[in-house]
Amino acid sequence: MSFDLHRPNTMAEAIGLAARLGPAARYIAGGTDLVVQINRGRATPQHVIDISHLADLRHDIVQTADGFSLGALTRYRSIERHPAFQDALKLLPEAASVVGGVQVRNIASIGGNIINASPAADFVPALLALDAELDIQGAAGRRSESLRDFILGPGKTGLQAGEILAAVRFKPLPAHSATAFLKEGRRKAMEISVVCVAASLTLDARGKTCLAARIAVGAVAPKAYRAAAAEAALAGLPADTASFRLAGQLAAEQAAPISDVRASAEHRHHLVSVLVQRALETCRQRIAGA
């Protein structure tokens, strides 16, 4: 198919152009999702607006006392290799490292992956487990929205006409915390998830009791979800196998998977329970070894 390619010079120009062109226009940055959709006939934009060069859209990872801010154009390869993500925030490089191959991770942006709103997106559960907030820029100015509320369903988000996702923010973890990301697919690399799980766990100073947990699950519902019942149940429980098994069971009860060529719904339910338990146990081990 053919389309008109636009290359605005500023964020304001891009937003105005997108607002004027309406649903016929799509933004493009890395293009690893949109180009595939166009080639397969799943997206048919009449106008494509290139925002990959805009100075107002950052490619960098910024750490402050309030936490981290990731520019929407941040590449997965940068996250995978960032030194600040190799300890308590280990789930970020773990999730980033399974997004396509190295070539894809060198050009794919986190903003594009979020906007694509695939139920099986690997990085979205990792950000959900960090309670991430989004900075969104539009004609009316800048606003914030939680990632949890922003993704509405497959391919659907809360982005309004002309708006651009500018950055992703999340707060630092409390003391005695760790994270983990696990993915199950039909092969070990460059594969759409059958199930993926991200977890953040905070224990007491002795490492014996669960103080708080955030658990996110992908590829088993119309959108990645936080396992609210499992999170609530863990608070105050011993940090042991029985507690983690209970959390896995509760997380699986919230799943609504389908059967397809990659796995049956029954198998996906089972995997949610198992992977949640394993992710929490990994967090416990990482806290103990810190």
Coordinates of C-alpha atoms in Angstrom, one line a residue:
M1 CA 0.0 0.0 0.0
S2 CA 1.1 3.6 -0.4
F3 CA 0.9 6.5 2.2
D4 CA 2.3 10.0 2.6
L5 CA 5.3 10.2 4.9
H6 CA 5.6 13.4 7.0
R7 CA 8.7 14.5 9.0
P8 CA 7.7 17.3 11.3
N9 CA 10.5 19.4 13.0
T10 CA 9.0 19.8 16.4
M11 CA 6.7 17.9 18.8
A12 CA 4.0 20.7 18.5
E13 CA 4.1 20.3 14.7
A14 CA 3.8 16.5 14.9
I15 CA 0.8 16.8 17.3
G16 CA -0.9 19.4 15.2
L17 CA -0.4 17.3 12.1
A18 CA -1.8 14.2 13.7
A19 CA -4.8 16.0 15.2
R20 CA -5.6 17.5 11.7
L21 CA -5.2 14.2 9.8
G22 CA -7.1 12.1 12.4
P23 CA -7.5 8.3 12.2
A24 CA -5.9 8.3 8.8
A25 CA -2.5 9.0 10.4
R26 CA -0.1 6.9 12.5
Y27 CA 3.1 7.9 14.3
I28 CA 6.3 5.9 13.6
A29 CA 9.5 5.8 15.6
G30 CA 11.4 2.4 15.5
G31 CA 8.7 1.0 13.2
T32 CA 9.2 -2.7 14.3
D33 CA 5.5 -3.1 15.0
L34 CA 3.9 -0.7 12.5
V35 CA 5.9 -1.8 9.4
V36 CA 5.0 -5.4 10.0
Q37 CA 1.3 -4.4 10.4
I38 CA 1.4 -2.5 7.2
N39 CA 3.1 -5.3 5.3
R40 CA 0.5 -7.8 6.5
G41 CA -2.4 -5.5 5.7
R42 CA -3.4 -5.1 9.4
A43 CA -2.8 -1.3 9.4
T44 CA -3.6 0.9 6.4
P45 CA -2.6 4.4 7.3
Q46 CA -2.9 7.1 4.6
H47 CA -0.3 9.2 6.5
V48 CA 2.7 8.1 8.5
I49 CA 4.3 10.7 10.8
D50 CA 8.0 10.1 11.6
I51 CA 8.8 11.2 15.2
S52 CA 12.0 9.3 15.6
H53 CA 14.2 12.4 15.2
L54 CA 12.4 14.8 17.4
A55 CA 14.6 16.4 20.0
D56 CA 11.7 16.7 22.5
L57 CA 11.4 12.9 22.6
R58 CA 14.2 11.4 24.6
H59 CA 16.1 8.2 23.9
D60 CA 17.7 8.1 27.4
I61 CA 17.2 6.7 30.8
V62 CA 17.2 9.3 33.6
Q63 CA 17.6 8.4 37.3
T64 CA 16.6 10.8 40.0
A65 CA 15.7 10.7 43.7
D66 CA 12.1 10.1 42.6
G67 CA 12.9 7.1 40.5
F68 CA 13.5 6.5 36.8
S69 CA 12.2 8.2 33.7
L70 CA 12.5 6.3 30.3
G71 CA 12.1 8.4 27.2
A72 CA 9.5 6.9 24.8
L73 CA 12.2 6.4 22.2
T74 CA 14.4 4.4 24.6
R75 CA 15.7 1.3 22.8
Y76 CA 15.4 -2.1 24.4
R77 CA 19.0 -2.8 24.0
S78 CA 19.8 0.3 26.2
I79 CA 17.5 -1.1 28.9
E80 CA 19.1 -4.6 28.6
R81 CA 22.5 -3.2 29.2
H82 CA 21.8 -0.3 31.7
P83 CA 23.9 -0.7 34.9
A84 CA 21.2 0.5 37.2
F85 CA 18.9 -2.3 36.1
Q86 CA 21.2 -5.2 37.0
D87 CA 20.2 -5.6 40.6
A88 CA 16.8 -4.9 42.2
L89 CA 15.3 -3.9 38.8
K90 CA 16.5 -7.0 37.1
L91 CA 13.1 -7.7 35.6
L92 CA 13.7 -4.8 33.1
P93 CA 16.7 -6.3 31.3
E94 CA 15.1 -9.8 31.6
A95 CA 12.0 -8.6 29.8
A96 CA 13.9 -6.4 27.3
S97 CA 16.2 -9.2 26.3
V98 CA 13.4 -11.4 24.9
V99 CA 11.9 -8.6 22.7
G100 CA 12.8 -10.0 19.2
G101 CA 16.4 -10.4 18.2
V102 CA 19.3 -8.0 18.9
Q103 CA 18.7 -6.2 15.6
V104 CA 15.1 -5.5 16.7
R105 CA 16.1 -4.4 20.2
N106 CA 18.6 -1.9 18.7
I107 CA 15.8 0.0 17.0
A108 CA 12.5 -0.9 18.7
S109 CA 11.2 1.8 21.2
I110 CA 9.4 1.1 24.4
G111 CA 6.8 3.8 23.5
G112 CA 5.9 2.0 20.3
N113 CA 5.5 -1.3 22.1
I114 CA 3.2 0.2 24.7
I115 CA 1.1 2.0 22.1
N116 CA 0.8 -1.2 20.1
A117 CA -1.1 -2.7 23.1
S118 CA -0.5 -6.3 22.3
P119 CA -1.9 -8.6 25.0
A120 CA 1.4 -10.6 24.6
A121 CA 3.8 -7.7 24.8
D122 CA 6.7 -8.8 27.0
F123 CA 7.8 -5.5 28.4
V124 CA 4.3 -4.2 29.5
P125 CA 4.0 -6.7 32.4
A126 CA 7.5 -5.6 33.6
L127 CA 6.4 -2.0 33.7
L128 CA 3.0 -2.9 35.4
A129 CA 5.0 -4.7 38.1
L130 CA 6.7 -1.4 38.8
D131 CA 3.4 0.6 38.8
A132 CA 4.6 2.7 35.9
E133 CA 3.1 6.1 35.0
L134 CA 3.0 7.5 31.5
D135 CA 3.8 11.1 30.5
I136 CA 1.6 12.0 27.5
Q137 CA 1.9 15.1 25.3
G138 CA -1.0 16.6 23.3
A139 CA -2.4 19.8 22.0
A140 CA -3.8 20.6 25.4
G141 CA -0.5 20.1 27.2
R142 CA 1.1 17.3 29.2
R143 CA -0.8 14.8 31.3
S144 CA 0.0 11.7 33.3
E145 CA -1.9 8.3 33.3
S146 CA -1.1 5.0 34.9
L147 CA -0.1 2.3 32.5
R148 CA -2.6 0.0 34.2
D149 CA -5.4 2.3 33.0
F150 CA -3.9 3.3 29.7
I151 CA -4.1 0.0 27.9
L152 CA -7.8 -0.8 27.3
G153 CA -7.6 -4.0 25.2
P154 CA -6.0 -5.5 22.1
G155 CA -4.6 -2.6 20.1
K156 CA -6.6 -0.1 22.2
T157 CA -5.2 2.6 24.5
G158 CA -6.3 5.8 26.2
L159 CA -4.3 7.9 23.7
Q160 CA -6.4 10.8 22.4
A161 CA -6.3 12.3 18.9
G162 CA -2.8 13.7 18.1
E163 CA -1.3 12.7 21.5
I164 CA 2.2 11.3 21.8
L165 CA 3.6 9.1 24.6
A166 CA 6.6 11.0 25.8
A167 CA 8.0 9.0 28.7
V168 CA 7.5 6.2 31.2
R169 CA 8.2 6.8 34.9
F170 CA 8.4 4.5 38.0
K171 CA 9.4 5.0 41.6
P172 CA 12.4 3.4 43.3
L173 CA 11.8 0.1 45.1
P174 CA 11.8 0.0 48.9
A175 CA 14.6 -1.7 50.8
H176 CA 14.6 -5.5 50.8
S177 CA 13.0 -5.7 47.4
A178 CA 13.7 -7.6 44.2
T179 CA 12.0 -8.3 40.8
A180 CA 11.9 -11.0 38.3
F181 CA 10.5 -11.7 34.8
L182 CA 9.8 -15.1 33.3
K183 CA 8.5 -16.0 29.9
E184 CA 7.3 -19.3 28.4
G185 CA 7.2 -19.7 24.6
R186 CA 7.4 -22.6 22.1
R187 CA 11.0 -21.8 21.5
K188 CA 13.7 -19.9 23.5
A189 CA 14.2 -16.9 21.3
M190 CA 12.2 -14.5 19.0
E191 CA 8.9 -16.0 20.0
I192 CA 5.5 -14.6 21.1
S193 CA 4.8 -15.4 24.7
V194 CA 2.5 -18.2 25.6
V195 CA 2.6 -16.7 29.1
C196 CA 4.8 -14.1 30.7
V197 CA 5.0 -13.0 34.3
A198 CA 6.6 -10.1 36.1
A199 CA 6.9 -9.8 39.9
S200 CA 8.1 -7.3 42.4
L201 CA 8.4 -8.5 46.0
T202 CA 9.3 -6.6 49.2
L203 CA 10.1 -8.5 52.4
D204 CA 10.7 -7.5 56.0
A205 CA 14.3 -6.9 57.2
R206 CA 14.7 -10.5 58.2
G207 CA 13.6 -11.7 54.8
K208 CA 10.9 -13.9 56.3
T209 CA 7.6 -12.1 55.7
C210 CA 6.0 -10.6 52.6
L211 CA 5.3 -6.9 53.1
A212 CA 4.1 -6.1 49.5
A213 CA 4.0 -7.6 46.1
R214 CA 3.1 -6.6 42.6
I215 CA 2.4 -9.3 40.0
A216 CA 1.7 -8.8 36.4
V217 CA 0.7 -11.4 33.8
G218 CA 0.7 -11.2 30.0
A219 CA -0.7 -13.2 27.0
V220 CA -3.6 -14.8 28.9
A221 CA -6.2 -12.0 28.8
P222 CA -7.3 -9.2 26.4
K223 CA -4.6 -7.1 28.1
A224 CA -1.8 -7.7 30.6
Y225 CA -3.2 -7.5 34.1
R226 CA -2.1 -7.0 37.7
A227 CA -3.0 -10.0 39.8
A228 CA -4.8 -8.0 42.5
A229 CA -6.1 -10.9 44.6
A230 CA -2.7 -12.6 44.6
E231 CA -1.0 -9.3 45.6
A232 CA -3.4 -8.7 48.5
A233 CA -3.2 -12.3 49.8
L234 CA 0.6 -12.2 50.1
A235 CA 0.7 -9.2 52.4
G236 CA 1.7 -10.5 55.8
L237 CA 2.2 -14.1 54.8
P238 CA 5.5 -16.0 55.2
A239 CA 7.9 -15.8 52.2
D240 CA 7.7 -19.5 51.5
T241 CA 6.6 -22.0 48.9
A242 CA 3.0 -22.3 50.3
S243 CA 2.4 -18.6 50.1
F244 CA 3.9 -18.3 46.6
R245 CA 1.9 -21.3 45.5
L246 CA -1.3 -19.6 46.7
A247 CA -0.4 -16.4 44.9
G248 CA 0.1 -18.4 41.7
Q249 CA -3.3 -20.1 42.0
L250 CA -5.0 -16.7 42.6
A251 CA -3.2 -15.1 39.7
A252 CA -4.3 -18.0 37.4
E253 CA -8.0 -17.6 38.5
Q254 CA -7.9 -14.0 37.1
A255 CA -6.6 -15.2 33.7
A256 CA -8.9 -15.6 30.7
P257 CA -6.7 -17.3 28.1
I258 CA -7.7 -18.6 24.7
S259 CA -6.6 -21.8 22.9
D260 CA -4.5 -21.2 19.8
V261 CA -1.7 -22.7 17.8
R262 CA 0.8 -21.9 20.6
A263 CA -1.0 -23.5 23.6
S264 CA -4.4 -24.5 25.0
A265 CA -6.3 -22.3 27.5
E266 CA -5.9 -25.1 30.1
H267 CA -2.1 -25.1 29.6
R268 CA -1.9 -21.4 29.9
H269 CA -3.8 -21.4 33.2
H270 CA -1.4 -23.9 34.5
L271 CA 1.6 -21.9 33.4
V272 CA 0.4 -18.7 35.1
S273 CA 0.3 -20.5 38.4
V274 CA 3.7 -22.1 38.0
L275 CA 5.5 -19.0 36.6
V276 CA 4.1 -16.7 39.3
Q277 CA 5.3 -19.1 42.0
R278 CA 8.7 -19.3 40.3
A279 CA 9.0 -15.5 39.8
L280 CA 8.2 -14.8 43.5
E281 CA 10.7 -17.5 44.6
T282 CA 13.3 -15.9 42.4
C283 CA 12.6 -12.5 44.0
R284 CA 13.0 -14.1 47.5
Q285 CA 16.3 -15.6 46.5
R286 CA 17.6 -12.3 45.1
I287 CA 16.7 -10.5 48.3
A288 CA 18.5 -13.1 50.3
G289 CA 21.6 -12.8 48.1
A290 CA 21.6 -9.0 48.0

